[in-house]
Coordinates of C-alpha atoms in Angstrom, one line a residue:
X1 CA 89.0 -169.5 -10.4
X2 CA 91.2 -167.8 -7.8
X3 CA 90.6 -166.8 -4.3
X4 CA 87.9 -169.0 -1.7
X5 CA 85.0 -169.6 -3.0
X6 CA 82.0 -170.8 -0.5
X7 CA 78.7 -171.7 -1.9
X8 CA 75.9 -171.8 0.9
X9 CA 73.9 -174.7 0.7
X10 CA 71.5 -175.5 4.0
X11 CA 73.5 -176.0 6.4
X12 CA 76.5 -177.2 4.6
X13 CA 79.1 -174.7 3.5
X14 CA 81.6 -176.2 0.3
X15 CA 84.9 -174.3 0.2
X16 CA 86.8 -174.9 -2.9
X17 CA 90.7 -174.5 -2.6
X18 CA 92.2 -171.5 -3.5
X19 CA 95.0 -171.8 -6.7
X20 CA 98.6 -170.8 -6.0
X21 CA 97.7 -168.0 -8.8
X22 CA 95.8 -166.2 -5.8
X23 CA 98.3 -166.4 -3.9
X24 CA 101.3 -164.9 -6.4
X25 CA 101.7 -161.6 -4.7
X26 CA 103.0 -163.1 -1.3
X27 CA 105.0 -165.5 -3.5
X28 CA 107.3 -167.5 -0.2
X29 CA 103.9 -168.8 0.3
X30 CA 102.5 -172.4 -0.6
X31 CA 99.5 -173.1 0.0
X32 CA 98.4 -176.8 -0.9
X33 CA 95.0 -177.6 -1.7
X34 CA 95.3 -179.5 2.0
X35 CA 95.1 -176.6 3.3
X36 CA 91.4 -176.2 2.8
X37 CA 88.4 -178.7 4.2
X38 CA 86.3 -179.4 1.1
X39 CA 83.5 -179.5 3.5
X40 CA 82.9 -178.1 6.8
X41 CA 82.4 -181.4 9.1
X42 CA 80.4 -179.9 11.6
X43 CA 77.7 -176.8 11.9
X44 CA 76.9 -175.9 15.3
X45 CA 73.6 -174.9 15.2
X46 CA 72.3 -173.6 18.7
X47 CA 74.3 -170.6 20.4
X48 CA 76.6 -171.9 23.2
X49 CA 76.0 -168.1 24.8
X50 CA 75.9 -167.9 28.4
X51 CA 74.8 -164.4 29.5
X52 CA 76.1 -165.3 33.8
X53 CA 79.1 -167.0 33.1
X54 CA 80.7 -169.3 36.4
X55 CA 84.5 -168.4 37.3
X56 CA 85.5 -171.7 39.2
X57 CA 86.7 -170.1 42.4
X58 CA 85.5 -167.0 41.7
X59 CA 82.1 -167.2 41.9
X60 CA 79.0 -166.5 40.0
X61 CA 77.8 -163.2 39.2
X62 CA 75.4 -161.3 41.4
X63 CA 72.7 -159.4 40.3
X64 CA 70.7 -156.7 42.4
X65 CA 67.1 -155.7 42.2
X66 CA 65.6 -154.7 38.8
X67 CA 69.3 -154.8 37.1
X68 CA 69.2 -155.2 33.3
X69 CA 71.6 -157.4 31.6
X70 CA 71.2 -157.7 28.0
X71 CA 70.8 -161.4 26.3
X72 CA 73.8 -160.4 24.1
X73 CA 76.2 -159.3 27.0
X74 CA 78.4 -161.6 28.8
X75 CA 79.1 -161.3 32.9
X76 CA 82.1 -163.5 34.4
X77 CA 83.0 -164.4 38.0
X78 CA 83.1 -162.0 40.5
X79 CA 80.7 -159.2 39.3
X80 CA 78.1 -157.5 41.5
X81 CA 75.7 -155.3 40.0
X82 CA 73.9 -153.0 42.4
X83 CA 69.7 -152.4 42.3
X84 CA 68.9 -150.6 38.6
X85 CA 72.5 -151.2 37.3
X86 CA 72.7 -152.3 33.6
X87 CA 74.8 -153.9 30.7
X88 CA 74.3 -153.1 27.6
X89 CA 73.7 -155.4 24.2
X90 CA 77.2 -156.9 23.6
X91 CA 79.8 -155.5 26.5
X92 CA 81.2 -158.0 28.2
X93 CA 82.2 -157.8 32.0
X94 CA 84.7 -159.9 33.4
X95 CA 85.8 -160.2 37.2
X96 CA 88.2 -163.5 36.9
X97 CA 90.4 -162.6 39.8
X98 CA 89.8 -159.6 41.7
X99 CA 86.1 -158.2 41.0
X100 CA 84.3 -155.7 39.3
X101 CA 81.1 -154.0 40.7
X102 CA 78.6 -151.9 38.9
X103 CA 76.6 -149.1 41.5
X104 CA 73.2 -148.3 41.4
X105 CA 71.7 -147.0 38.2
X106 CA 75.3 -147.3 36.6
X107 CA 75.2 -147.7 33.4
X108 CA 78.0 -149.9 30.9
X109 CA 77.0 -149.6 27.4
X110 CA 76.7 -151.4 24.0
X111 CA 80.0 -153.5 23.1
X112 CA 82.2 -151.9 26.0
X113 CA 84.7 -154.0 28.1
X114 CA 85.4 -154.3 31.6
X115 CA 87.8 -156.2 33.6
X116 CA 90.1 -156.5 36.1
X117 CA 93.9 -157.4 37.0
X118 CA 95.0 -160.9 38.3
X119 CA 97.6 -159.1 40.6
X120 CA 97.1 -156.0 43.8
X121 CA 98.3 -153.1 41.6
X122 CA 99.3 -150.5 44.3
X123 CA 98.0 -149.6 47.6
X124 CA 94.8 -147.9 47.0
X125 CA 93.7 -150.4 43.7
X126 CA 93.9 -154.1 44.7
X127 CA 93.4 -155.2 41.2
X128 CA 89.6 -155.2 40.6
X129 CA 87.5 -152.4 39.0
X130 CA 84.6 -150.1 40.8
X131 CA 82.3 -148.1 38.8
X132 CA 80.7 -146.0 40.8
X133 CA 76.7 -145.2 41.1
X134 CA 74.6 -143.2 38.9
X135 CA 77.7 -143.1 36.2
X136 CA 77.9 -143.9 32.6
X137 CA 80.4 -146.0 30.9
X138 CA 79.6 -144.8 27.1
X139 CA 80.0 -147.6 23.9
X140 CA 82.7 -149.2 22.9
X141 CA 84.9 -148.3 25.6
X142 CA 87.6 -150.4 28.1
X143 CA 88.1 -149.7 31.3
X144 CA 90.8 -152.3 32.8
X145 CA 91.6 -152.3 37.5
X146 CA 90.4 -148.8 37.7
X147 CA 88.3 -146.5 39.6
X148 CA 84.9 -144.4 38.2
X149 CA 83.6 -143.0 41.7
X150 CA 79.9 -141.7 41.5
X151 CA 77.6 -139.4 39.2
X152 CA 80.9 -139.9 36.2
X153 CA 80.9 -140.3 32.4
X154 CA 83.3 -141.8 30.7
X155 CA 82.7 -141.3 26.4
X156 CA 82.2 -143.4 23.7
X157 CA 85.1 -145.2 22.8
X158 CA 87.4 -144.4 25.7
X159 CA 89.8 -146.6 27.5
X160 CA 90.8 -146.1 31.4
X161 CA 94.2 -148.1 31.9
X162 CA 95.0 -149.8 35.0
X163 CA 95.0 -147.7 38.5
X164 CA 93.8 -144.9 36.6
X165 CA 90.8 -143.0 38.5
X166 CA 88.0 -140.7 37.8
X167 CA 86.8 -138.5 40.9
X168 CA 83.0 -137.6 41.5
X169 CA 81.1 -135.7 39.3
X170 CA 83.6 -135.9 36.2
X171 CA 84.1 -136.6 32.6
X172 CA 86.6 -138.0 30.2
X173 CA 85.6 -136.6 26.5
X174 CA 85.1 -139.4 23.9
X175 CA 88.3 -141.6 22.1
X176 CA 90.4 -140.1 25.3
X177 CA 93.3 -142.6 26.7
X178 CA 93.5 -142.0 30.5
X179 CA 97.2 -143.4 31.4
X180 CA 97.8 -145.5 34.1
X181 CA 98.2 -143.8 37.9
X182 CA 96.0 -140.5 35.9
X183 CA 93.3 -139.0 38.4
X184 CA 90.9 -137.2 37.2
X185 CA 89.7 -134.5 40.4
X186 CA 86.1 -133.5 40.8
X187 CA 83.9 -131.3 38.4
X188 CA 87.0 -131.5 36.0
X189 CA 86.9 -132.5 31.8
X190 CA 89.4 -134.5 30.7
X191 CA 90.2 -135.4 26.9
X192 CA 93.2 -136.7 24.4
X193 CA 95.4 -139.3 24.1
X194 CA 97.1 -139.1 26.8
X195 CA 93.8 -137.4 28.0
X196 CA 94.4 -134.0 29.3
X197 CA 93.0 -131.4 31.6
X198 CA 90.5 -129.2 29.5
X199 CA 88.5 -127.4 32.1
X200 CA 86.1 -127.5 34.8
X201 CA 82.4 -128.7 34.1
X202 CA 79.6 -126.0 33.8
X203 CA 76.7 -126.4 36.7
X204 CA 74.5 -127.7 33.6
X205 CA 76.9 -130.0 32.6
X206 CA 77.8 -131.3 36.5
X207 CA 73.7 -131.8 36.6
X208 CA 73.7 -133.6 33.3
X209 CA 75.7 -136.6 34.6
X210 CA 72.8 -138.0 37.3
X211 CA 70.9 -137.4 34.5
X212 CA 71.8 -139.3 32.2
X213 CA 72.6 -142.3 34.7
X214 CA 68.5 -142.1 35.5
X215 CA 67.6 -141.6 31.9
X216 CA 69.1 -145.2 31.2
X217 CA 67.8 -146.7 34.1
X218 CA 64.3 -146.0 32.8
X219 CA 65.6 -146.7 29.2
X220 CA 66.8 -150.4 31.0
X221 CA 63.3 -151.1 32.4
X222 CA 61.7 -151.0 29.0
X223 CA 63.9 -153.2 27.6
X224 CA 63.5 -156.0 30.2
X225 CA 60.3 -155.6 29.5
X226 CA 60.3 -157.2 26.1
X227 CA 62.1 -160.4 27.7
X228 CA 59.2 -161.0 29.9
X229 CA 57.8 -164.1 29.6
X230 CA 58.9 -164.6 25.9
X231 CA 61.6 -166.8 25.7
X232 CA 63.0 -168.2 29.0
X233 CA 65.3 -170.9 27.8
X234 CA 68.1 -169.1 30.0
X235 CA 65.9 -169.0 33.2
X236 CA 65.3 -172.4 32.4
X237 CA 69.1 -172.9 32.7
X238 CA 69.5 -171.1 35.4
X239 CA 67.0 -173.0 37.2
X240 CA 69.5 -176.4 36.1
X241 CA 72.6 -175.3 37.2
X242 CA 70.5 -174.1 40.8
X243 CA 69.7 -177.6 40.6
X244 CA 73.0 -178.9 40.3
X245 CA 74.6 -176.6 43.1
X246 CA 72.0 -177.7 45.9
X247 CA 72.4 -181.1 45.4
X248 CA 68.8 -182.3 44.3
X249 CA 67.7 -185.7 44.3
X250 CA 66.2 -186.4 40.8
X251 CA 63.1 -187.5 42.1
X252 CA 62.8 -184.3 44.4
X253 CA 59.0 -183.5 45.5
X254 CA 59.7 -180.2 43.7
X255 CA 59.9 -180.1 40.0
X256 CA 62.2 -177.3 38.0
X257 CA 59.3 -175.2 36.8
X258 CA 57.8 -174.7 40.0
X259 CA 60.8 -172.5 40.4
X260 CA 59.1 -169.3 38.8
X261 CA 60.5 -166.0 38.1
X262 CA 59.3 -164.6 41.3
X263 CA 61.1 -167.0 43.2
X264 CA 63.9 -166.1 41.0
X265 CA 63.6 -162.7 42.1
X266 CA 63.2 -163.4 46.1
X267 CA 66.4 -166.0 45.9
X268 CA 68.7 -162.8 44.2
X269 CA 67.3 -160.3 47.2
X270 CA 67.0 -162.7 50.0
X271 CA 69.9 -164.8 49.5
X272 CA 72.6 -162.9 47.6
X273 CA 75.9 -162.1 49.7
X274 CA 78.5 -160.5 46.8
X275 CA 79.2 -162.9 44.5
X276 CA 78.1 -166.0 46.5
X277 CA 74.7 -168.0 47.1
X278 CA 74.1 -168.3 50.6
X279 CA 72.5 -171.9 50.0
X280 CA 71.7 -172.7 53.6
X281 CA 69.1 -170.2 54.1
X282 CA 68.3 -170.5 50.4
X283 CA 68.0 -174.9 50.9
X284 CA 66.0 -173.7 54.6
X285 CA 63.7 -171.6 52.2
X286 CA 62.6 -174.0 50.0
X287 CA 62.3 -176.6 52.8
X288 CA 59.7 -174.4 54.1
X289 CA 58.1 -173.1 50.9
X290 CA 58.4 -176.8 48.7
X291 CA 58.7 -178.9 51.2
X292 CA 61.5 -180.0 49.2
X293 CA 63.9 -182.6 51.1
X294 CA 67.9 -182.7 50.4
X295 CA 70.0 -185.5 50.8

């Protein structure tokens, strides 16, 4: 037998070690039968996912009213996502040092990627990454410490380098590269790699980019929708780590699950400042509405 062969058995995988026939085309390699673990010591079998990822000194992500973030997706640090804003199934935002922010109904879809620099890059860009409202960051794309101002789309598969910029109202074709220090102006197409100047948008096409900003924000409503009071293991943790940040007493007078969703929803609009918790008026809440009582 040549090659790795695994046999899946429960939860037990058995990997038998490849001969050094399977190997002959690369022949300066040896590969002894050490090299392989007969049997996989450990399965993990519950999902260490975390969908609102903690930065330590960075903050926690904020999320505005009615903003849809995928169970799939992962938020880091320093994001703030404005009222209707939504992630998509598997992108992944990540504001470790200087902060991203996601406008209202903006839209970052399935498997795209969005971060920011550790470093002030020029004058104008200090590092972090601003997608503007109403515009639409299309699949699979990466946009890395640059600027998408208002009512933009950026197509599938497209990747805005540092310091690059997109003005209002335009559009970067799909696969295009836009360099770093590249501006796109207003009502203008872009497309290539490097992405180009094509032409200017057509009143049906400058119309089309609210649009479709709107169209997902509905599309984003539906889908939180089916999360509804199905599985809440996550608000559940959410609800332990807002345990652990204010300092409760084990024995507090109020338990964990009297912390419903609609409280949930008042602590993110009442007591959300940017990335941070303002924990003295949200402790003075729940003084008031529990009477819970810190140490």
């Amino acid at each position: 037998e040549t090659g790795i062969n695994a046999e899946y058995g429960g939860s037990n995988m058995i990997i038998r070690p490849a001969t050094r026939a399977s190997f002959s085309p690369l022949g300066r390699r040896n590969f002894s039968s050490q090299s392989f673990t007969s049997r996989v010591p450990f399965v993990d079998k519950t999902s260490q996912h975390k969908t609102l990822v903690r930065v330590r000194g960075r903050g926690s992500p904020a999320l505005g009213l009615n903003s849809f973030v995928a169970p799939s997706a992962t938020l880091t640090g320093n994001v703030a996502l404005f009222e209707n804003a939504s992630v998509w199934y598997g992108a992944i935002v990540r504001g470790d040092y200087r902060g991203v922010k996601i406008g209202h109904y903006a839209n970052v879809q399935d498997n795209s990627i969005v971060s920011d620099a550790p470093v002030r890059i020029s004058e104008d860009n200090d590092g972090s990454t601003v997608i503007g409202h109403f515009s639409s960051i299309g699949h699979s794309c990466y946009l890395h410490a640059c600027t998408v101002e208002d009512k933009c789309i950026v197509g599938m598969g497209s990747t805005l380098c540092e310091n690059s910029y997109m003005e209002t109202e335009s559009m970067l074709g799909a696969g295009s590269v836009l360099f770093p220090d590249s501006r796109v102006r207003s009502h203008e197409l872009w497309l290539g790699n490097p992405a180009k100047f094509v032409r200017h948008l057509t009143e049906q096409e400058i119309d089309y980019l609210e649009f479709t900003a709107q169209k997902y924000g509905v599309v984003a409503y539906l889908h939180s929708l089916e999360f509804e009071g199905l599985d809440t293991s996550f608000r559940e943790a959410e609800r332990l780590r807002l345990w652990k940040d204010l300092g409760l007493h084990k024995g507090s007078s109020l338990h964990r699950s009297q912390m419903d969703d609609e409280a949930f929803r008042l602590l993110r609009k009442k007591f959300s400042q940017g990335s941070q918790i303002d924990f003295q008026s949200l402790k003075q809440w729940l003084s008031e509405q529990y009477k819970v009582k810190f140490g």
